CSV table of C-alpha atoms in Angstrom, one decimal:
chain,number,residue,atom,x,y,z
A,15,UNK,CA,-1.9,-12.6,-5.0
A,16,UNK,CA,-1.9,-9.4,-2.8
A,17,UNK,CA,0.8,-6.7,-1.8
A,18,UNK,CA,0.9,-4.2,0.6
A,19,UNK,CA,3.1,-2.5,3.1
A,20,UNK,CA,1.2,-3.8,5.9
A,21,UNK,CA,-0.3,-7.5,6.0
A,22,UNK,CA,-3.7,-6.6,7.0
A,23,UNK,CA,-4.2,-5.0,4.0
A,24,UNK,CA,-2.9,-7.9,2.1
A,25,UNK,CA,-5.2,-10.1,4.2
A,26,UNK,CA,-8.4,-8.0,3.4
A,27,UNK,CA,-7.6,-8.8,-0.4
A,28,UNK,CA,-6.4,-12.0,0.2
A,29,UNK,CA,-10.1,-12.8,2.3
A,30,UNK,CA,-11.9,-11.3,-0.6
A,31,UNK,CA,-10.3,-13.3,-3.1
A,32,UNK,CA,-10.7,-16.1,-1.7
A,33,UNK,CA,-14.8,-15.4,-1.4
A,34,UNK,CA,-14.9,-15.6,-5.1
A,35,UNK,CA,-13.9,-11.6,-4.9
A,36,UNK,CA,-12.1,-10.1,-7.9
A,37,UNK,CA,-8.7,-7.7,-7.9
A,38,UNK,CA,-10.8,-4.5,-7.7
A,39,UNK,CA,-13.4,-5.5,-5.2
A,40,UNK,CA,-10.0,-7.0,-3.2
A,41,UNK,CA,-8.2,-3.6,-3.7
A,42,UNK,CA,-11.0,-2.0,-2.5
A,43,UNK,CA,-11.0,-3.5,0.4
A,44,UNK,CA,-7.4,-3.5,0.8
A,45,UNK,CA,-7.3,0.5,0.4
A,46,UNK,CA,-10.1,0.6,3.2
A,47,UNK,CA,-8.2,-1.2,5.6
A,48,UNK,CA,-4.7,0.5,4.7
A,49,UNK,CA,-6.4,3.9,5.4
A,50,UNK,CA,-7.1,2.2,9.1
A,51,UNK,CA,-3.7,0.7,9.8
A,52,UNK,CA,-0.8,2.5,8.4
A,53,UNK,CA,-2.3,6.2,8.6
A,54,UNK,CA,0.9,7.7,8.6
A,55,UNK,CA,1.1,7.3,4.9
A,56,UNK,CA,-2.5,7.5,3.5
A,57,UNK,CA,-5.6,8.0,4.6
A,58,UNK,CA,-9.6,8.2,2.9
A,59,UNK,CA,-8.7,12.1,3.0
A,60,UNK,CA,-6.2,11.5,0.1
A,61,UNK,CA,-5.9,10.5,-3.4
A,62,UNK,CA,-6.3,7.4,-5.2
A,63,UNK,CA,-4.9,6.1,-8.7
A,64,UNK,CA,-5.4,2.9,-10.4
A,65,UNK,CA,-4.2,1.2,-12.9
A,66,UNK,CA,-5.8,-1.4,-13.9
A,67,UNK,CA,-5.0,-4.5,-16.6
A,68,UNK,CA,-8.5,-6.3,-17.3
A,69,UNK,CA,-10.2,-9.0,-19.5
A,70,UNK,CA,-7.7,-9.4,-22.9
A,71,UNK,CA,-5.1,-7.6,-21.4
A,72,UNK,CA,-7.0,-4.0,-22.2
A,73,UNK,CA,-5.3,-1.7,-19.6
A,74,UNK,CA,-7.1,1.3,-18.6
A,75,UNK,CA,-6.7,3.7,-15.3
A,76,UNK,CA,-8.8,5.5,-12.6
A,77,UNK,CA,-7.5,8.9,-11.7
A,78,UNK,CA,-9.4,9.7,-8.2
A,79,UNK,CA,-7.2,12.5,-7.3
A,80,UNK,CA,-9.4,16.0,-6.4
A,81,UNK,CA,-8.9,19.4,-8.0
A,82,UNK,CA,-8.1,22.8,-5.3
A,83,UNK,CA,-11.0,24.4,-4.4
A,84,UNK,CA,-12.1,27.2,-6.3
A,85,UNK,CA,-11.8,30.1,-3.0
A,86,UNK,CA,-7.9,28.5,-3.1
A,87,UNK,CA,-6.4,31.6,-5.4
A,88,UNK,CA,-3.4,33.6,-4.7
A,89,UNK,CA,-5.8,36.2,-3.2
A,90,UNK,CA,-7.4,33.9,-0.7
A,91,UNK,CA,-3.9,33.5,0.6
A,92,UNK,CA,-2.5,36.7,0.3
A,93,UNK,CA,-5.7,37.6,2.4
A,94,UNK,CA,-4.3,35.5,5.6
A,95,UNK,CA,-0.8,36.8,5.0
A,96,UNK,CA,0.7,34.0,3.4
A,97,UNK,CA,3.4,35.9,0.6
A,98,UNK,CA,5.9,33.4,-0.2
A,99,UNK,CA,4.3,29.8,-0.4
A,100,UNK,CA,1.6,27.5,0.8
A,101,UNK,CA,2.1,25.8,4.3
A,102,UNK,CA,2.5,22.3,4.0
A,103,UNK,CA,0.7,21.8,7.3
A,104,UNK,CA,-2.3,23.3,9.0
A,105,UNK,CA,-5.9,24.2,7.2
A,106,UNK,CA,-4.5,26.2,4.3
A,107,UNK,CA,-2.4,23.2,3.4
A,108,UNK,CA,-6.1,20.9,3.3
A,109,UNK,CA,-6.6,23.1,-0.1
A,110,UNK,CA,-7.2,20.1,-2.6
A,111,UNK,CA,-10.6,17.8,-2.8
A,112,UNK,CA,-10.0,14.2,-1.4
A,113,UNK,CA,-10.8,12.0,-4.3
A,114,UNK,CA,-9.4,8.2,-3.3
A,115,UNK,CA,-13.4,7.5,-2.2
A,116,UNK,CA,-14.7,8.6,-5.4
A,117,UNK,CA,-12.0,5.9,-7.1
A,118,UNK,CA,-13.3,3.2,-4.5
A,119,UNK,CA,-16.9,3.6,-6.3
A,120,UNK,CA,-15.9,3.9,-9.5
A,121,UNK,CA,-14.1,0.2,-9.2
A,122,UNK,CA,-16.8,-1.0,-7.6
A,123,UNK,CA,-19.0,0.1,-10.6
A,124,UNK,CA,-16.7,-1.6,-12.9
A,125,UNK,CA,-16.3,-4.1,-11.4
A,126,UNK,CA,-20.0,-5.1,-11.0
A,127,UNK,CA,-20.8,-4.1,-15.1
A,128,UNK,CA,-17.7,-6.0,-16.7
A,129,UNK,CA,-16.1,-8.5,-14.0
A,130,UNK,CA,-19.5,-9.7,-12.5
A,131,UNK,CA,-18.6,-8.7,-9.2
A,132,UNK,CA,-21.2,-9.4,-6.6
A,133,UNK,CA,-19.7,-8.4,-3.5
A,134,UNK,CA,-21.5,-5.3,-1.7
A,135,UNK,CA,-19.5,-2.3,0.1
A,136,UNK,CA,-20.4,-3.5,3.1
A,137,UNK,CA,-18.4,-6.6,2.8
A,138,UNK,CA,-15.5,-4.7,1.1
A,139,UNK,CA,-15.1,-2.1,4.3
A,140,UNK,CA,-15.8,-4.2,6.7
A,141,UNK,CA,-12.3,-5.5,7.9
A,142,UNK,CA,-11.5,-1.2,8.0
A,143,UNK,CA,-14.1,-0.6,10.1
A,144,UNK,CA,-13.3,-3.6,12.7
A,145,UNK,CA,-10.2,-2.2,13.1
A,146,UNK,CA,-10.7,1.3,13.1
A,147,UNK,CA,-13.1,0.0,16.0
A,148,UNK,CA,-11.4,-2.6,17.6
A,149,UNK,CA,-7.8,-1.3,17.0
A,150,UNK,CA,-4.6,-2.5,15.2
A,151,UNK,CA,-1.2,-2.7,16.1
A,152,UNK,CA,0.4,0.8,16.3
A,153,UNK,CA,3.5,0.3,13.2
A,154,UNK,CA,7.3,0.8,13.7
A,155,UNK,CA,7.1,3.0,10.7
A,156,UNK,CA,3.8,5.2,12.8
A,157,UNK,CA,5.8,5.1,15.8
A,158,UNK,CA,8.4,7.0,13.9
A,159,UNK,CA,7.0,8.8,11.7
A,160,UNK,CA,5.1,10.4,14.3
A,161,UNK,CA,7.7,11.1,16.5
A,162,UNK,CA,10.0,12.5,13.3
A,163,UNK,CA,6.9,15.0,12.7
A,164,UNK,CA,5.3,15.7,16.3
A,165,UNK,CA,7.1,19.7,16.3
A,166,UNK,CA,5.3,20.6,13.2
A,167,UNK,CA,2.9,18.6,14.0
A,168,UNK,CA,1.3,18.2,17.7
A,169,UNK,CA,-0.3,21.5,17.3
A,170,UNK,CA,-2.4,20.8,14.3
A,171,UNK,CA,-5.8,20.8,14.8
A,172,UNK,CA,-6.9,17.1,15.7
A,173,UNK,CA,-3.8,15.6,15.4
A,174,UNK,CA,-3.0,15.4,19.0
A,175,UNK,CA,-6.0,13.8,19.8
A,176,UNK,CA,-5.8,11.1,17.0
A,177,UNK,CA,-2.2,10.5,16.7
A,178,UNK,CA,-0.7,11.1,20.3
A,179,UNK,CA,-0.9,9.7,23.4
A,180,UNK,CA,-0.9,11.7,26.0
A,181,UNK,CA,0.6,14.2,24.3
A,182,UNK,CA,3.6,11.7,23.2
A,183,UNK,CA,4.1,9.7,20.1
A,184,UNK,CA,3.0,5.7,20.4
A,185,UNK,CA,5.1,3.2,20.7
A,186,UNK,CA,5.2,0.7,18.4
A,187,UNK,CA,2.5,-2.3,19.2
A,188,UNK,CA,0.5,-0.3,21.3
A,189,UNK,CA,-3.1,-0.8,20.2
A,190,UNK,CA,-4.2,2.5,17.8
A,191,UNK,CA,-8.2,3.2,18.0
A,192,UNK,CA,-10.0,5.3,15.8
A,193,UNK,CA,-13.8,5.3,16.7
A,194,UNK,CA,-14.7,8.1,14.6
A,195,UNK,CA,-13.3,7.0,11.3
A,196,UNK,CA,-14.8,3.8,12.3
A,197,UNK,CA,-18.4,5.5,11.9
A,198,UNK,CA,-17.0,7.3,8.7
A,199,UNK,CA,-16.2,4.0,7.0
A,200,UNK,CA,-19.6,2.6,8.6
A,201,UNK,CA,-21.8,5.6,6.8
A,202,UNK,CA,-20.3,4.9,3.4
A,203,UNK,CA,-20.6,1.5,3.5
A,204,UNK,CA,-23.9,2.3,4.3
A,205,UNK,CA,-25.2,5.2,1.9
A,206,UNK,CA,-22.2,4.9,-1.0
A,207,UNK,CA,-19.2,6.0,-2.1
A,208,UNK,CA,-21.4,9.7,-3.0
A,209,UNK,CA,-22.0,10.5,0.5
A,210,UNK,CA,-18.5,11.8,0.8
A,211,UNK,CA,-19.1,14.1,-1.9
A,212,UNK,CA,-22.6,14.9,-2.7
A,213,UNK,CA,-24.5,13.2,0.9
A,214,UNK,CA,-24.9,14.3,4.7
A,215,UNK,CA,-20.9,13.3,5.0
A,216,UNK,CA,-19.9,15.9,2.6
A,217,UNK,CA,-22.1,18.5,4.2
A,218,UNK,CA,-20.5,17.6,8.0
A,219,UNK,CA,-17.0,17.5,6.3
A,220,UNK,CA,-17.1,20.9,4.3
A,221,UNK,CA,-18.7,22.5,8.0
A,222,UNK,CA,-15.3,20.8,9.6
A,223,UNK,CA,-13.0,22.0,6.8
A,224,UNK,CA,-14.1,25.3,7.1
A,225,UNK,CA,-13.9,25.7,10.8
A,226,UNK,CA,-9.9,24.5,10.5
A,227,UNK,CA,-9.5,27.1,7.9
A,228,UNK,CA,-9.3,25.2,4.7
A,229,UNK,CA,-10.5,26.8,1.5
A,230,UNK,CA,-12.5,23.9,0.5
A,231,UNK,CA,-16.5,23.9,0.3
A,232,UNK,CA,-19.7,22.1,-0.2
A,233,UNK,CA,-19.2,23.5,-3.9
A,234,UNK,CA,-15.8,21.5,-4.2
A,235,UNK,CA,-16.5,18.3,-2.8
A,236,UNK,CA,-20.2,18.5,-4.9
A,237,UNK,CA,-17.9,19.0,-8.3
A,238,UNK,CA,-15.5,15.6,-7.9
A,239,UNK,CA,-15.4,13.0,-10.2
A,240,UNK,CA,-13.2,10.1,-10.5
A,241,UNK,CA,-12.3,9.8,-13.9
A,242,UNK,CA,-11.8,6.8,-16.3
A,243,UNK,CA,-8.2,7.4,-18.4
A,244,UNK,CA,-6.2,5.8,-20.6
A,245,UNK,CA,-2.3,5.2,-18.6
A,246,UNK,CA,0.3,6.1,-20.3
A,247,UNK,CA,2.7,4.3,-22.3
A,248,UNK,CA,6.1,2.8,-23.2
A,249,UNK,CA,8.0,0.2,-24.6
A,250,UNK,CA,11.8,-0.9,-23.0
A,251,UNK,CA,13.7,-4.1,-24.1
A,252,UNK,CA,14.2,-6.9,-21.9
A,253,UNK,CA,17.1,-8.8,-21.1
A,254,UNK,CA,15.6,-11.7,-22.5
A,255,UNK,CA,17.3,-13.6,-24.2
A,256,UNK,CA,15.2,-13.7,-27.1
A,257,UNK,CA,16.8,-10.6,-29.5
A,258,UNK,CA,14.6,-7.6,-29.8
A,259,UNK,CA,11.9,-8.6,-27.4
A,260,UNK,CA,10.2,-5.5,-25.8
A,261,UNK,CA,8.6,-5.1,-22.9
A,262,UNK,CA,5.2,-2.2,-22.8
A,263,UNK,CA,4.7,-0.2,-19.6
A,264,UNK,CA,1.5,1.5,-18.1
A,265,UNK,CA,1.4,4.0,-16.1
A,266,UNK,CA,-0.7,6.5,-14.5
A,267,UNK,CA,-0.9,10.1,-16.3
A,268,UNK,CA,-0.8,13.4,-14.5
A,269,UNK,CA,-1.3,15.0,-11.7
A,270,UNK,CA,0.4,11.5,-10.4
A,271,UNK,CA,4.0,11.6,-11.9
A,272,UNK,CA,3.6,8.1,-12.9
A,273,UNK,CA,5.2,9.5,-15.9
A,274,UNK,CA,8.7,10.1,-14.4
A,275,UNK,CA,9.0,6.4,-13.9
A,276,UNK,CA,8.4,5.6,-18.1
A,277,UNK,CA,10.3,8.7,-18.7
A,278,UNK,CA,13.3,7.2,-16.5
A,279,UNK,CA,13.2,3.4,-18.1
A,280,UNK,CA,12.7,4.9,-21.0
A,281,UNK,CA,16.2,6.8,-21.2
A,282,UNK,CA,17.9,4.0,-19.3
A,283,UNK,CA,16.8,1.9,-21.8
A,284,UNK,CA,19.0,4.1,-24.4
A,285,UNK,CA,22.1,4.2,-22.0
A,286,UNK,CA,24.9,1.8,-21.9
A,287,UNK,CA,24.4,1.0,-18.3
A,288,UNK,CA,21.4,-1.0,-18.7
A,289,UNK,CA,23.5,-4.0,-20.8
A,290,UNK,CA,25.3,-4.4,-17.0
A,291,UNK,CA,24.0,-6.2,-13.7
A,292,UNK,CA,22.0,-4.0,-11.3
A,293,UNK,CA,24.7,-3.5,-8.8
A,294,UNK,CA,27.2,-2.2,-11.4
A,295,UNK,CA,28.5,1.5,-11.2
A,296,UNK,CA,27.0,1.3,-15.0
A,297,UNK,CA,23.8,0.6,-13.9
A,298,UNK,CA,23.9,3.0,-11.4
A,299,UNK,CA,25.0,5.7,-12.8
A,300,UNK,CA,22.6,5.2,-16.0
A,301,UNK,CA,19.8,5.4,-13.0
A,302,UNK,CA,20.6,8.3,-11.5
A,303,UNK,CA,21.4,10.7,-14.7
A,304,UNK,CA,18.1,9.4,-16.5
A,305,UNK,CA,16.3,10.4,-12.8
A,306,UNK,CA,17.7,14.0,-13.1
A,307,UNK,CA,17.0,14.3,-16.9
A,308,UNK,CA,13.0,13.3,-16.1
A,309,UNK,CA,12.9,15.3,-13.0
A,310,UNK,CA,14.2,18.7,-15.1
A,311,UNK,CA,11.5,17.7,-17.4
A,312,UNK,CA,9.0,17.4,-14.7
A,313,UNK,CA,9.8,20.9,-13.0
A,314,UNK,CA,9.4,22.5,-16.5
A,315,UNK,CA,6.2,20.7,-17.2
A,316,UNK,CA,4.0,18.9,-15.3
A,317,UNK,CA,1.5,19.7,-13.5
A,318,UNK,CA,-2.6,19.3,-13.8
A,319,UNK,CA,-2.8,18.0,-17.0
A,320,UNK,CA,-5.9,20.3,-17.6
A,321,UNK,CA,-3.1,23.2,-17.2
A,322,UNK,CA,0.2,21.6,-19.3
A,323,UNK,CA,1.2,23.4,-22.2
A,324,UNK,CA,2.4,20.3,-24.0
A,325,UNK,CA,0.6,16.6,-23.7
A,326,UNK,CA,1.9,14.3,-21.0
A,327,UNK,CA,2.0,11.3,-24.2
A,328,UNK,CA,4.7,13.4,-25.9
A,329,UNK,CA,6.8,13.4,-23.0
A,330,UNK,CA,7.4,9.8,-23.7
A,331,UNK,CA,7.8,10.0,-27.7
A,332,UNK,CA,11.0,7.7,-29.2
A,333,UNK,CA,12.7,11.2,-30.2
A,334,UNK,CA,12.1,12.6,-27.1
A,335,UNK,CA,13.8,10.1,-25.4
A,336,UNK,CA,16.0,9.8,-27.8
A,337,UNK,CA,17.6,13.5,-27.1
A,338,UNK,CA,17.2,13.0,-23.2
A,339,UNK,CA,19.7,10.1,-23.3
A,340,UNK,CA,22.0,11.6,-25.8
A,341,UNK,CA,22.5,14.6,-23.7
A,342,UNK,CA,23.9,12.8,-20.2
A,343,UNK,CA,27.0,11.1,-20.1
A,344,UNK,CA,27.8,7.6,-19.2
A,345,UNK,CA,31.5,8.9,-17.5
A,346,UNK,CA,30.7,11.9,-15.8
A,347,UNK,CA,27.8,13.3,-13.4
A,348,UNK,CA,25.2,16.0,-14.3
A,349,UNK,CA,24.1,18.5,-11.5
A,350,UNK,CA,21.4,18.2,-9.3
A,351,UNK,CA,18.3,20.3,-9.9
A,352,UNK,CA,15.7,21.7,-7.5
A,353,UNK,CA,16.0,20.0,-4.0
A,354,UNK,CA,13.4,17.2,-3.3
A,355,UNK,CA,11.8,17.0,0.2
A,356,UNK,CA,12.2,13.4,1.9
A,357,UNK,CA,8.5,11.9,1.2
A,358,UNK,CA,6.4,8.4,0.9
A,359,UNK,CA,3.2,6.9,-0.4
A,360,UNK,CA,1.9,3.6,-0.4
A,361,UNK,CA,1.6,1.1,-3.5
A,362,UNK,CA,-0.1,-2.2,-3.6
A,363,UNK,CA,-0.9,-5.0,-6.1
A,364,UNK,CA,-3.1,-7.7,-6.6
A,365,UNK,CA,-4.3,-10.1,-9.0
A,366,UNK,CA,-6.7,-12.4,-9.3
A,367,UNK,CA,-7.6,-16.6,-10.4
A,368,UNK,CA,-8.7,-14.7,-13.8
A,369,UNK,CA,-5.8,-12.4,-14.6
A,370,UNK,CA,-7.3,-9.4,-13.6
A,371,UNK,CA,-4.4,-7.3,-11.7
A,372,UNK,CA,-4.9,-3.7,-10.3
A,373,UNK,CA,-1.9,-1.6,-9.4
A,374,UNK,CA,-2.8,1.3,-7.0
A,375,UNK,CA,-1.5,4.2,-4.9
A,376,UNK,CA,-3.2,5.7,-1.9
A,377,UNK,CA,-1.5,9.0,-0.9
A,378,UNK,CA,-1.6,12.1,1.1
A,379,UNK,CA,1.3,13.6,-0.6
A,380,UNK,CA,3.6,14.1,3.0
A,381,UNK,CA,3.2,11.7,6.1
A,382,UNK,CA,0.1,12.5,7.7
A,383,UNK,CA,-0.7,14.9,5.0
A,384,UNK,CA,-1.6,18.6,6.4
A,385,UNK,CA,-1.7,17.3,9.7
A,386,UNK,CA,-5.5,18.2,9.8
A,387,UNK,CA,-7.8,15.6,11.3
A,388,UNK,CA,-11.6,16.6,11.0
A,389,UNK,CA,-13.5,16.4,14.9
A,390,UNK,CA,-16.5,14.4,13.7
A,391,UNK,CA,-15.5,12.5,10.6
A,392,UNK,CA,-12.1,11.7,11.9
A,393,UNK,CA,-10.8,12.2,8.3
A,394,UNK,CA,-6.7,13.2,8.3
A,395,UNK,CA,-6.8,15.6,5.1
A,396,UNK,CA,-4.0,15.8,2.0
A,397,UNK,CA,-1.7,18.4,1.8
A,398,UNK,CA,-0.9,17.4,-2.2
């Protein structure tokens, strides 16, 4: 089984699966070709996270997300007048290392040593690279999005060229080419998943960053690693209706905020509202409050999880939650905190005939990340 926002991508796992493939050589594909066709809302110049449940139900993660480059310090930007905070768009917003490649060859690694995959890059990119060639289907959600964002961003460097026709946004079925990513996708499926860091792509790609004004070098791409992590964890009760069954969830630990989402089940889990149907007031309320209560915690505390004063596991400690849920109130409503920005990602899912199920985001933190699309590689870089 496969999920995606857009049914090429679940076609590229589906096609893989079906050639004996297993979930992370199908999500690999699947992330290649959602990079192609929905590039509103990720892109290979983003991050990557995985979660992944393998053989015996052992459950472990990929974080593929970069670190800022090391010129990126208040200085830097104080240098090129910027006071008050970091553009979202433009070059100084590309500040962060791309990492969602560096996750693609780490699955690809595991997936050869443990799962016995056999299928070669090659095969795994090449539905991305058809397209990005041939063209897809311009989406209602691209046609949109783009014409939501062309003020901020139609002067972008390389974003016109890419993203507009004509100087206008698409309209929706139009046919969307992308020749150079095509010969991107076509190099790393050629020389690996290392040529975007440490190989002749990373060398064109720190030359183009640096002409658009990003603070990213050679040095930063050369540094990345995807990392293997443990997710983190929970445990909720079901509305089975077995008594005191419990339920365990994974998810991703920081710099993704998959903790939020534990952090909020986990106080809704101690509220009242969760005994009623989903479309009760109950319910809803008990939603919303527990969202607040995590999203104080996550403007207190998280961030790089290198840089957080207390450990992303205690966040989700029984007593923890315990004094989160105790402190909203099931008949009145608390106060909003800091003001979130309208934003989206994508998710998608698939398992396979063994078990094996992957759950991964692919994200450039705003729609069409800084805006930035490098001339040669044809890479649209994160803003995150």
């Amino acid at each position: 089984m496969a999920v995606a926002p857009h049914s090429l991508a679940a076609e590229s796992a589906i096609d893989v699966l079906r050639e004996g493939g297993n979930a992370l050589e199908a999500m690999i594909s699947a992330a290649a070709t959602i990079a192609v066709v929905y590039p509103h809302m990720n892109s290979i110049g983003g991050d990557g996270f995985w979660v992944i449940n393998g053989p015996g139900g052992q459950v472990g993660g990929i974080d593929a997300s970069g670190a800022s480059g090391l010129k990126a310090t208040k200085n830097w930007f104080l240098d090129r007048g910027i006071v008050d905070k970091i553009p979202f768009r433009g070059g100084v917003a590309a500040l962060t290392v791309a990492g969602t490649i560096s996750g693609w060859g780490a699955a690809h690694q595991l997936s050869r040593r443990h799962l016995g995959g056999r299928l070669p890059l090659s095969r795994l990119l090449a539905d991305a690279i058809f397209l990005a060639q041939q063209g897809s289907p311009v989406t209602a959600s691209q046609a949109a999005s783009t014409k939501a964002k062309l003020t901020e961003l139609r002067d972008i460097p390389g974003f016109a060229e890419t993203f507009l026709v004509n100087g206008q946004p698409p309209e929706a079925g139009t046919l969307f080419k992308q020749p150079r990513l095509a010969a991107t996708l076509q190099r790393i499926a050629k020389e690996g998943t290392d040529t975007f860091y440490r190989g002749k792509l990373s060398k064109l790609m720190a030359q183009e960053l640096s002409k658009v004004g990003s603070p990213l070098t050679a040095m930063d791409l050369n540094r990345h690693q995807a990392q293997l992590v443990d997710p983190l964890t929970t445990m909720i009760r079901t509305r089975s209706a077995r008594a005191g069954r419990q339920a365990q969830l994974f998810n991703m630990v920081p710099p993704s905020q998959g903790v939020l989402s534990l952090m909020i089940l986990g106080i809704m889990d101690r509220l009242k509202g969760w005994n009623h149907g989903p479309e009760s007031a109950e319910f809803i309320h008990a939603q919303v409050e527990a969202t607040k209560a995590a999203f104080r915690i996550r403007d207190a505390h998280l961030t790089d999880r290198a840089f957080m004063k207390r450990s992303p596991g205690s966040l989700l400690e029984p007593a923890f939650l315990d004094q989160l849920a105790a402190e909203i109130s099931m008949q009145r409503a608390a106060p909003w905190g800091s003001k979130s920005k309208p934003g989206d990602t994508i998710w998608m899912g698939v398992i396979d005939a063994q078990g094996i199920a992957v759950s991964f985001i692919q994200s450039i933190y705003h729609e069409f990340g800084s805006g930035i699309v490098l001339p040669e590689s044809g890479v649209n870089w994160q803003n995150r």
